[in-house]
Amino acid sequence: MAVSKTHYNAETKIWRGPISESRYTLEDSIGAVVLDAMHQYPDHVVQLCHQSGKEITNKQMAELACSVAINFSKLNLQQTDVVGVCSGNCDYVAPFCDGVVYDKIRQCLVESGLENTPIYTVCNHIEGVPTVMELLNEKNVDEVFKLPPLKHGARQDAFYLCTSGSTNLPNVVRMSHYAILYRMGVHRRSAKLLVFSGVFWFMGIVNTQKTRVITENPFSPQAFCEIVQKHKIEIAACSPSHIPLCLSCPEILAASDLTSLKTLFVAGKTLPYSLVSKFKEYAVNCEFPIVYGMTELCGAVSRGILDASNKVGQLVHNVEVRIVSDNGENLGPNETGEIYIRTKYASSGYYCNPEASRLTYIEDGWIRSGDIGYFNDEGNFYVVDRRKDILKYNNFHFSPTAIETVIYEIPDVAEVCVVGIPDITYDSLPAAAIVKRQGANITEADVSQYVAKRMQHFENLDGGVYFFDKLPLTASGKVLRKDVTDLCAKLRNKQ
């Protein structure tokens, strides 16, 4: 995987990636580009369902998409109207919802004053409620679909995706046609891709050129290994929790053939190399590209191959970054501060939330990431932690992620989340919530002593070490630190 070289301007103290032009224009829409690609390769299998074995070719997918578009027009839906999706993966992931969550969706619409909004179920259908098959039924289509031009050009909103919500309530990011088209990757069409997430996650909407293998069931180590082995998956995209969950079941990994895996993306959080190296013992041909990005930027900021240095690579094309101190000054190499990012392909803000947009999308096109990081002299990019996650113990600042990286070196640790338990004397007491590998005999004292030998005194686990079968996660697979903090605090109070 080729990695671009980051350039640094010593005068402005701004780093930037290479400059390139998009192959798309402000007249192009996602619909036009995707339909054209499907028409060029009509026999390519674009989707394969693990449970049913059903294959859908580009030609079939294009016909289904056009049927939905025509039936949408019969419902008087306009190009700029919003269609919601609340569905897991299935043969027809289309806008609407699973029947099992119908009552919740209906209640939300009523409470929002949208009680007249129609709902179509994708699966688990309910008597009297319309289903997605009505929109996919070509018998209802008596015209040829003609793709209209975008009303407001390629800067027009195409998708609304939620942020992870690991620290606060999610924000809804506005993503334009132009930004998505620029970020769409190019891969071999024969490659098989496995993504457990649905269209609520960025990885669920940008990969249209490979054979995507879907499963109707949620992630589990058993399901992951079974699908990779059966379908010879070459590329997989995982949430941060998926690798630790697999490592907690080493007997499943050892019994599975994962040699087909060539590339495994982990999005949402940087995994320590010590954790990845454990997984590579079972997936011997697999590389772990490291990608740092934000939904607000519609994709990646930096890219590289994960190694023992735990860097997040070099900047990608058309991205600028500056490291900013607490008093607003740009910092130079090896100086740590908040990461500010600028790219012409960023989102245009948060949907219906001008105050949140004002705080994140600031002057001259810069976006505040909320992350703390730095560049070294070679232009390698490092992310230390979320700004909100940096905590204070007795006036010393500590990074939960830095402590987690050390704990992951312990062979018996499958997953860890370090938090700060509130304390009236010391502000926050570092504490570790751990999921053991199956059959492990590690103790609280083992972990505490290991950290004490490797780290400074204010990073010691004075808040305790607590073992759990699993950690609370967001829908996108990020650990909910607030919930973990509450769990650890309750256990400490009991003790």
Coordinates of C-alpha atoms in Angstrom, one line a residue:
M1 CA 0.0 0.0 0.0
A2 CA 1.6 3.3 -1.2
V3 CA 1.7 6.0 1.5
S4 CA 1.9 9.7 0.6
K5 CA 4.6 12.0 2.0
T6 CA 3.6 14.8 4.4
H7 CA 5.0 18.2 3.8
Y8 CA 5.6 20.8 6.5
N9 CA 5.7 24.6 6.2
A10 CA 8.0 25.9 9.0
E11 CA 6.7 29.4 8.6
T12 CA 3.0 28.7 9.0
K13 CA 3.5 25.5 11.0
I14 CA 1.0 23.7 8.8
W15 CA 1.4 20.1 7.6
R16 CA -0.2 19.1 4.3
G17 CA -0.6 16.0 2.1
P18 CA 0.0 15.9 -1.7
I19 CA -2.4 17.9 -3.8
S20 CA -4.5 16.3 -6.5
E21 CA -7.6 17.0 -8.5
S22 CA -10.8 15.0 -8.2
R23 CA -11.9 13.0 -11.3
Y24 CA -15.5 14.2 -10.5
T25 CA -17.0 17.6 -11.1
L26 CA -19.6 19.7 -9.3
E27 CA -22.1 18.4 -11.8
D28 CA -21.7 14.7 -10.9
S29 CA -24.1 12.9 -8.5
I30 CA -23.5 9.7 -6.6
G31 CA -26.5 8.2 -8.3
A32 CA -25.1 8.9 -11.8
V33 CA -21.6 7.6 -11.0
V34 CA -22.9 4.4 -9.3
L35 CA -25.4 3.7 -12.0
D36 CA -22.8 4.2 -14.7
A37 CA -20.4 1.8 -12.9
M38 CA -23.1 -0.8 -12.6
H39 CA -24.0 -0.6 -16.3
Q40 CA -20.3 -1.0 -17.2
Y41 CA -20.0 -4.2 -15.3
P42 CA -23.5 -5.7 -15.3
D43 CA -22.5 -9.3 -14.4
H44 CA -20.3 -8.4 -11.4
V45 CA -21.8 -9.8 -8.2
V46 CA -22.0 -6.7 -5.9
Q47 CA -23.7 -8.4 -2.9
L48 CA -23.8 -11.9 -1.4
C49 CA -25.9 -12.8 1.6
H50 CA -24.2 -15.3 3.9
Q51 CA -27.4 -16.8 5.3
S52 CA -29.5 -17.1 2.1
G53 CA -26.7 -17.5 -0.4
K54 CA -28.6 -15.0 -2.6
E55 CA -26.3 -13.1 -5.1
I56 CA -27.2 -9.7 -6.6
T57 CA -25.4 -8.5 -9.7
N58 CA -24.8 -4.9 -10.7
K59 CA -27.6 -5.2 -13.3
Q60 CA -30.1 -6.5 -10.7
M61 CA -29.1 -3.9 -8.2
A62 CA -29.4 -1.1 -10.7
E63 CA -32.9 -2.3 -11.7
L64 CA -33.9 -2.5 -8.0
A65 CA -32.6 1.0 -7.3
C66 CA -34.4 2.5 -10.3
S67 CA -37.7 0.7 -9.2
V68 CA -37.3 2.4 -5.7
A69 CA -36.6 5.8 -7.3
I70 CA -39.7 5.6 -9.5
N71 CA -41.9 4.5 -6.7
F72 CA -40.5 7.3 -4.5
S73 CA -41.6 9.8 -7.1
K74 CA -45.1 8.3 -7.0
L75 CA -45.1 9.0 -3.3
N76 CA -44.3 12.7 -4.2
L77 CA -40.9 12.5 -2.6
Q78 CA -38.6 15.3 -3.8
Q79 CA -34.9 15.1 -4.4
T80 CA -34.1 17.0 -1.2
D81 CA -36.5 15.1 1.1
V82 CA -35.0 13.0 3.9
V83 CA -35.5 9.3 4.0
G84 CA -34.4 7.5 7.2
V85 CA -32.8 4.0 7.5
C86 CA -33.1 1.9 10.7
S87 CA -32.3 -1.6 9.5
G88 CA -29.7 -4.2 9.9
N89 CA -28.1 -6.0 6.9
C90 CA -30.4 -8.2 4.7
D91 CA -30.9 -8.8 1.0
Y92 CA -32.8 -5.5 0.7
V93 CA -31.3 -2.9 2.9
A94 CA -33.4 0.0 1.9
P95 CA -34.8 3.0 3.7
F96 CA -37.1 2.1 6.4
C97 CA -36.8 -0.2 9.4
D98 CA -36.9 -3.7 10.8
G99 CA -40.3 -4.8 12.0
V100 CA -38.9 -5.5 15.4
V101 CA -38.2 -1.8 16.0
Y102 CA -41.4 -0.5 14.2
D103 CA -43.1 0.5 17.5
K104 CA -40.1 2.5 18.6
I105 CA -39.7 4.3 15.2
R106 CA -43.4 5.1 15.1
Q107 CA -43.2 6.5 18.7
C108 CA -40.2 8.7 17.8
L109 CA -42.0 10.1 14.8
V110 CA -45.1 10.9 16.8
E111 CA -43.0 12.6 19.5
S112 CA -41.3 14.6 16.7
G113 CA -44.5 15.8 15.2
L114 CA -44.0 13.5 12.1
E115 CA -46.8 11.1 12.7
N116 CA -47.9 11.1 9.1
T117 CA -44.5 9.8 7.9
P118 CA -44.9 6.4 6.2
I119 CA -42.8 3.5 7.4
Y120 CA -41.8 0.5 5.3
T121 CA -40.5 -2.6 6.9
V122 CA -37.5 -4.4 5.5
C123 CA -37.9 -7.7 7.4
N124 CA -40.0 -9.0 10.3
H125 CA -43.0 -7.6 8.6
I126 CA -46.2 -6.5 10.4
E127 CA -49.7 -7.0 9.2
G128 CA -51.1 -3.8 7.8
V129 CA -47.7 -2.0 7.5
P130 CA -46.3 -1.5 4.0
T131 CA -43.1 -3.4 3.2
V132 CA -40.0 -2.6 1.1
M133 CA -41.1 -5.2 -1.5
E134 CA -43.9 -2.8 -2.6
L135 CA -41.2 -0.3 -3.6
L136 CA -39.0 -3.0 -5.2
N137 CA -41.9 -4.5 -7.2
E138 CA -41.3 -3.7 -10.9
K139 CA -45.0 -4.4 -11.7
N140 CA -45.7 -1.1 -10.1
V141 CA -43.3 0.6 -12.4
D142 CA -44.7 1.7 -15.8
E143 CA -42.0 4.0 -16.9
V144 CA -38.2 4.1 -17.6
F145 CA -36.2 5.8 -14.9
K146 CA -34.4 8.9 -16.0
L147 CA -31.8 10.2 -13.5
P148 CA -32.5 14.0 -12.9
P149 CA -29.6 16.4 -12.3
L150 CA -28.9 17.6 -8.8
K151 CA -31.0 20.6 -7.9
H152 CA -28.2 22.4 -6.0
G153 CA -25.1 20.8 -7.6
A154 CA -22.7 18.2 -6.0
R155 CA -22.5 20.3 -2.8
Q156 CA -26.0 19.1 -2.2
D157 CA -26.5 16.8 0.8
A158 CA -26.5 13.1 -0.1
F159 CA -26.3 11.3 3.3
Y160 CA -26.8 12.2 6.9
L161 CA -24.5 10.0 9.1
C162 CA -24.3 10.1 12.9
T163 CA -21.1 10.5 14.8
S164 CA -20.2 7.6 17.2
G165 CA -21.7 9.1 20.4
S166 CA -19.0 7.5 22.6
T167 CA -18.7 10.6 24.8
N168 CA -21.9 12.6 24.1
L169 CA -25.1 12.3 22.1
P170 CA -24.3 11.8 18.4
N171 CA -24.3 14.7 16.0
V172 CA -25.8 14.2 12.5
V173 CA -23.2 15.0 9.8
R174 CA -24.2 16.4 6.4
M175 CA -22.3 14.6 3.7
S176 CA -22.4 16.0 0.1
H177 CA -22.3 14.1 -3.2
Y178 CA -18.9 15.7 -4.0
A179 CA -17.3 14.7 -0.7
I180 CA -18.5 11.1 -0.9
L181 CA -17.5 10.7 -4.6
Y182 CA -14.0 12.0 -3.8
R183 CA -13.6 9.6 -0.9
M184 CA -14.8 6.5 -2.7
G185 CA -12.0 4.0 -3.0
V186 CA -10.9 1.9 -6.0
H187 CA -10.3 -1.8 -5.4
R188 CA -10.3 -5.0 -7.4
R189 CA -13.8 -5.9 -8.4
S190 CA -13.1 -9.6 -7.6
A191 CA -12.2 -8.9 -4.0
K192 CA -14.7 -9.9 -1.4
L193 CA -15.5 -7.4 1.4
L194 CA -17.0 -8.2 4.8
V195 CA -18.5 -5.3 6.8
F196 CA -20.8 -6.2 9.7
S197 CA -22.2 -2.6 10.0
G198 CA -25.1 -1.3 8.0
V199 CA -25.5 2.0 6.3
F200 CA -25.3 3.9 9.6
W201 CA -21.5 3.7 9.4
F202 CA -19.3 5.4 6.8
M203 CA -17.8 2.0 5.7
G204 CA -21.3 0.9 4.9
I205 CA -21.9 3.4 2.1
V206 CA -18.7 4.0 0.3
N207 CA -17.7 0.5 -0.9
T208 CA -19.6 -0.2 -4.0
Q209 CA -17.0 -1.7 -6.3
K210 CA -16.3 -5.1 -4.6
T211 CA -18.4 -8.1 -3.7
R212 CA -19.8 -7.2 -0.4
V213 CA -20.7 -10.2 1.8
I214 CA -23.5 -9.4 4.2
T215 CA -24.8 -11.2 7.2
E216 CA -28.2 -10.7 8.9
N217 CA -26.7 -11.5 12.4
P218 CA -24.6 -9.2 14.6
F219 CA -20.9 -9.6 15.0
S220 CA -19.5 -12.5 16.9
P221 CA -16.0 -14.2 16.8
Q222 CA -17.7 -17.4 15.6
A223 CA -19.6 -15.6 12.8
F224 CA -16.6 -13.6 11.7
C225 CA -14.4 -16.6 11.3
E226 CA -17.1 -18.7 9.7
I227 CA -17.8 -16.1 7.0
V228 CA -14.1 -15.4 6.3
Q229 CA -13.3 -19.1 5.9
K230 CA -16.4 -20.0 3.8
H231 CA -16.3 -17.1 1.4
K232 CA -12.5 -16.5 1.3
I233 CA -12.9 -12.9 2.4
E234 CA -9.9 -10.8 1.4
I235 CA -10.9 -7.4 2.9
A236 CA -12.7 -6.8 6.2
A237 CA -13.7 -3.7 8.0
C238 CA -14.2 -4.0 11.7
S239 CA -15.2 -1.9 14.7
P240 CA -12.6 -1.3 17.4
S241 CA -14.3 -4.0 19.6
H242 CA -14.1 -6.8 17.0
I243 CA -10.5 -7.7 17.3
P244 CA -10.5 -7.9 21.1
L245 CA -13.7 -10.0 21.0
C246 CA -12.0 -12.4 18.6
L247 CA -8.9 -12.6 20.8
S248 CA -11.0 -13.4 23.8
C249 CA -11.9 -16.7 22.0
P250 CA -8.5 -18.0 20.9
E251 CA -9.8 -21.6 20.3
I252 CA -12.2 -20.2 17.6
L253 CA -9.3 -18.4 15.9
A254 CA -7.0 -21.4 16.1
A255 CA -9.6 -23.7 14.5
S256 CA -10.3 -21.3 11.6
D257 CA -8.6 -20.8 8.3
L258 CA -8.1 -17.0 8.0
T259 CA -5.3 -17.1 5.4
S260 CA -7.5 -15.4 2.7
L261 CA -7.5 -12.2 4.7
K262 CA -5.2 -9.7 3.0
T263 CA -6.4 -6.4 4.5
L264 CA -8.3 -5.6 7.7
F265 CA -9.4 -2.1 8.4
V266 CA -10.3 -1.0 12.0
A267 CA -12.2 2.2 12.0
G268 CA -13.2 4.4 14.9
K269 CA -10.2 4.0 17.2
T270 CA -6.5 3.2 16.9
L271 CA -5.6 -0.2 18.1
P272 CA -2.3 -0.8 19.8
Y273 CA 0.2 -2.8 17.7
S274 CA 0.6 -5.3 20.6
L275 CA -3.1 -6.2 20.1
V276 CA -2.8 -6.5 16.3
S277 CA 0.3 -8.6 16.5
K278 CA -1.7 -11.1 18.6
F279 CA -4.3 -11.3 15.9
K280 CA -1.7 -11.7 13.1
E281 CA -0.7 -15.0 14.6
Y282 CA -4.0 -16.4 13.2
A283 CA -4.3 -14.2 10.1
V284 CA -0.8 -14.6 8.8
N285 CA -1.3 -12.9 5.4
C286 CA -3.2 -9.9 6.7
E287 CA -2.0 -6.3 6.8
F288 CA -3.5 -3.7 9.1
P289 CA -3.8 -0.3 7.4
I290 CA -4.1 2.4 9.9
V291 CA -6.5 5.2 9.0
Y292 CA -7.3 8.3 11.0
G293 CA -10.3 10.2 10.0
M294 CA -13.6 11.8 11.0
T295 CA -17.2 11.6 9.8
E296 CA -17.1 15.4 9.7
L297 CA -14.3 15.2 7.1
C298 CA -16.1 12.5 5.1
G299 CA -13.2 10.2 5.3
A300 CA -9.5 9.8 6.1
V301 CA -7.0 12.4 7.3
S302 CA -3.9 10.1 7.4
R303 CA -3.1 6.6 6.3
G304 CA -0.3 4.1 6.8
I305 CA 0.5 0.5 7.9
L306 CA 0.2 -0.1 11.7
D307 CA 3.5 -0.9 13.3
A308 CA 5.1 -0.9 16.8
S309 CA 5.5 2.9 16.8
N310 CA 1.6 3.2 16.8
K311 CA 1.7 6.2 14.4
V312 CA -1.3 6.9 12.3
G313 CA 0.6 7.4 9.1
Q314 CA 1.2 10.3 6.7
L315 CA -1.4 12.8 5.5
V316 CA -3.6 11.8 2.5
H317 CA -4.2 14.0 -0.5
N318 CA -5.7 17.5 -0.2
V319 CA -5.6 17.5 3.6
E320 CA -4.0 20.2 5.8
V321 CA -3.3 19.8 9.6
R322 CA -2.1 22.2 12.3
I323 CA -1.4 21.4 15.9
V324 CA -2.9 24.1 18.2
S325 CA -1.9 24.9 21.8
D326 CA -4.4 25.8 24.5
N327 CA -3.8 29.5 23.8
G328 CA -4.5 29.1 20.1
E329 CA -0.9 29.1 18.7
N330 CA 0.3 26.7 16.0
L331 CA 2.9 24.3 17.3
G332 CA 5.9 22.7 15.6
P333 CA 7.2 19.1 15.3
N334 CA 7.1 17.0 18.5
E335 CA 4.8 19.5 20.2
T336 CA 1.5 18.1 21.4
G337 CA -1.8 20.0 21.0
E338 CA -5.3 19.8 19.6
I339 CA -5.6 18.6 15.9
Y340 CA -7.2 21.1 13.5
I341 CA -7.9 19.8 10.0
R342 CA -8.8 21.5 6.7
T343 CA -9.9 19.9 3.4
K344 CA -12.1 21.0 0.5
Y345 CA -14.0 17.7 0.7
A346 CA -15.3 18.1 4.2
S347 CA -18.9 18.0 5.4
S348 CA -20.9 21.3 5.4
G349 CA -21.8 21.0 9.1
Y350 CA -24.2 19.2 11.4
Y351 CA -27.9 18.8 10.4
C352 CA -30.2 21.1 12.3
N353 CA -27.6 21.9 14.9
P354 CA -26.0 25.3 14.2
E355 CA -24.5 25.7 17.6
A356 CA -22.5 22.4 17.4
S357 CA -21.5 23.3 13.8
R358 CA -20.2 26.7 15.1
L359 CA -18.0 25.0 17.7
T360 CA -16.5 22.4 15.3
Y361 CA -16.5 24.1 11.9
I362 CA -14.5 27.3 12.6
E363 CA -12.9 30.0 10.5
D364 CA -11.2 29.6 7.1
G365 CA -12.5 26.0 6.6
W366 CA -10.7 24.5 9.7
I367 CA -12.4 21.8 11.7
R368 CA -11.6 21.1 15.3
S369 CA -11.1 17.3 15.8
G370 CA -11.3 17.2 19.6
D371 CA -8.2 14.9 19.4
I372 CA -4.7 15.6 20.9
G373 CA -1.7 14.7 18.7
Y374 CA 1.6 15.7 17.1
F375 CA 3.9 15.2 14.2
N376 CA 7.5 14.0 14.5
D377 CA 10.5 15.3 12.4
E378 CA 9.7 12.8 9.6
G379 CA 6.2 13.9 9.2
N380 CA 4.7 10.9 10.9
F381 CA 1.4 11.7 12.6
Y382 CA 0.5 10.5 16.1
V383 CA -2.8 10.7 17.9
V384 CA -2.5 10.7 21.7
D385 CA -6.1 10.7 22.9
R386 CA -9.5 12.5 22.7
R387 CA -9.2 15.9 24.4
K388 CA -12.2 15.1 26.5
D389 CA -10.7 11.8 27.6
I390 CA -7.5 13.4 29.0
L391 CA -7.9 13.3 32.8
K392 CA -6.1 14.7 35.9
Y393 CA -4.7 12.9 38.9
N394 CA -3.4 15.2 41.7
N395 CA -2.7 17.9 39.1
F396 CA -0.9 15.5 36.7
H397 CA -2.6 14.9 33.3
F398 CA -2.8 11.3 32.2
S399 CA -4.0 9.7 28.9
P400 CA -6.3 6.6 29.3
T401 CA -5.2 5.5 25.8
A402 CA -1.5 5.5 26.7
I403 CA -2.3 3.3 29.8
E404 CA -4.4 1.0 27.6
T405 CA -1.5 0.6 25.1
V406 CA 0.7 -0.7 27.9
I407 CA -2.0 -3.1 29.3
Y408 CA -2.6 -4.6 25.9
E409 CA 1.0 -5.8 26.0
I410 CA -0.1 -8.4 28.6
P411 CA -0.9 -11.6 26.7
D412 CA -4.0 -12.5 28.7
V413 CA -5.7 -9.2 28.0
A414 CA -8.2 -9.3 25.2
E415 CA -9.8 -5.8 25.7
V416 CA -9.3 -2.9 28.1
C417 CA -10.8 0.4 28.7
V418 CA -9.1 2.8 31.1
V419 CA -11.2 5.5 32.8
G420 CA -10.9 7.9 35.7
I421 CA -13.1 7.3 38.8
P422 CA -14.0 10.7 40.3
D423 CA -12.3 11.4 43.6
I424 CA -12.6 14.4 45.9
T425 CA -8.9 14.4 46.8
Y426 CA -7.2 13.4 43.5
D427 CA -9.7 14.5 40.9
S428 CA -9.6 11.2 39.0
L429 CA -8.2 7.8 39.9
P430 CA -7.0 5.7 36.9
A431 CA -9.0 2.4 36.7
A432 CA -8.9 -0.4 34.1
A433 CA -11.9 -2.5 32.9
I434 CA -10.6 -5.6 31.3
V435 CA -12.0 -8.5 29.3
K436 CA -9.7 -11.6 29.7
R437 CA -8.7 -14.0 27.0
Q438 CA -10.6 -17.3 27.5
G439 CA -8.8 -19.5 30.0
A440 CA -6.6 -16.6 31.3
N441 CA -5.5 -16.6 35.0
I442 CA -4.4 -13.0 35.2
T443 CA -5.3 -11.1 38.4
E444 CA -5.9 -7.5 39.4
A445 CA -2.4 -7.4 41.1
D446 CA -0.7 -8.7 37.9
V447 CA -2.2 -5.8 35.9
S448 CA -1.5 -3.1 38.5
Q449 CA 2.1 -4.2 39.0
Y450 CA 2.8 -4.3 35.3
V451 CA 1.5 -0.8 34.8
A452 CA 3.4 0.5 37.9
K453 CA 6.7 -0.9 36.4
R454 CA 6.1 0.7 33.0
M455 CA 4.5 4.0 33.7
Q456 CA 4.8 7.1 35.9
H457 CA 3.3 7.2 39.4
F458 CA 0.2 9.3 38.4
E459 CA -0.7 6.7 35.8
N460 CA -0.8 3.8 38.4
L461 CA -4.2 2.1 38.6
D462 CA -5.1 3.5 42.0
G463 CA -8.8 3.3 41.0
G464 CA -8.6 -0.4 40.7
V465 CA -8.7 -3.2 38.1
Y466 CA -12.0 -4.8 37.2
F467 CA -12.8 -7.8 35.0
F468 CA -15.9 -8.1 32.8
D469 CA -17.3 -10.6 30.3
K470 CA -17.8 -7.7 27.9
L471 CA -17.8 -3.9 27.8
P472 CA -20.7 -1.6 26.9
L473 CA -20.5 -0.4 23.2
T474 CA -22.0 2.1 20.9
A475 CA -23.8 0.8 17.8
S476 CA -20.6 1.4 15.8
G477 CA -18.5 -0.7 18.2
K478 CA -16.8 2.0 20.3
V479 CA -16.5 1.5 24.0
L480 CA -18.8 3.8 26.0
R481 CA -16.3 5.3 28.5
K482 CA -19.0 7.0 30.6
D483 CA -20.8 3.7 31.1
V484 CA -17.5 1.9 31.9
T485 CA -16.7 4.7 34.4
D486 CA -20.0 4.2 36.2
L487 CA -19.5 0.4 36.3
C488 CA -16.0 0.7 37.8
A489 CA -17.1 3.4 40.3
K490 CA -20.0 1.2 41.6
L491 CA -17.6 -1.8 42.1
R492 CA -15.1 0.4 43.9
N493 CA -17.8 1.8 46.2
K494 CA -18.9 -1.8 47.0
Q495 CA -15.3 -2.7 47.9

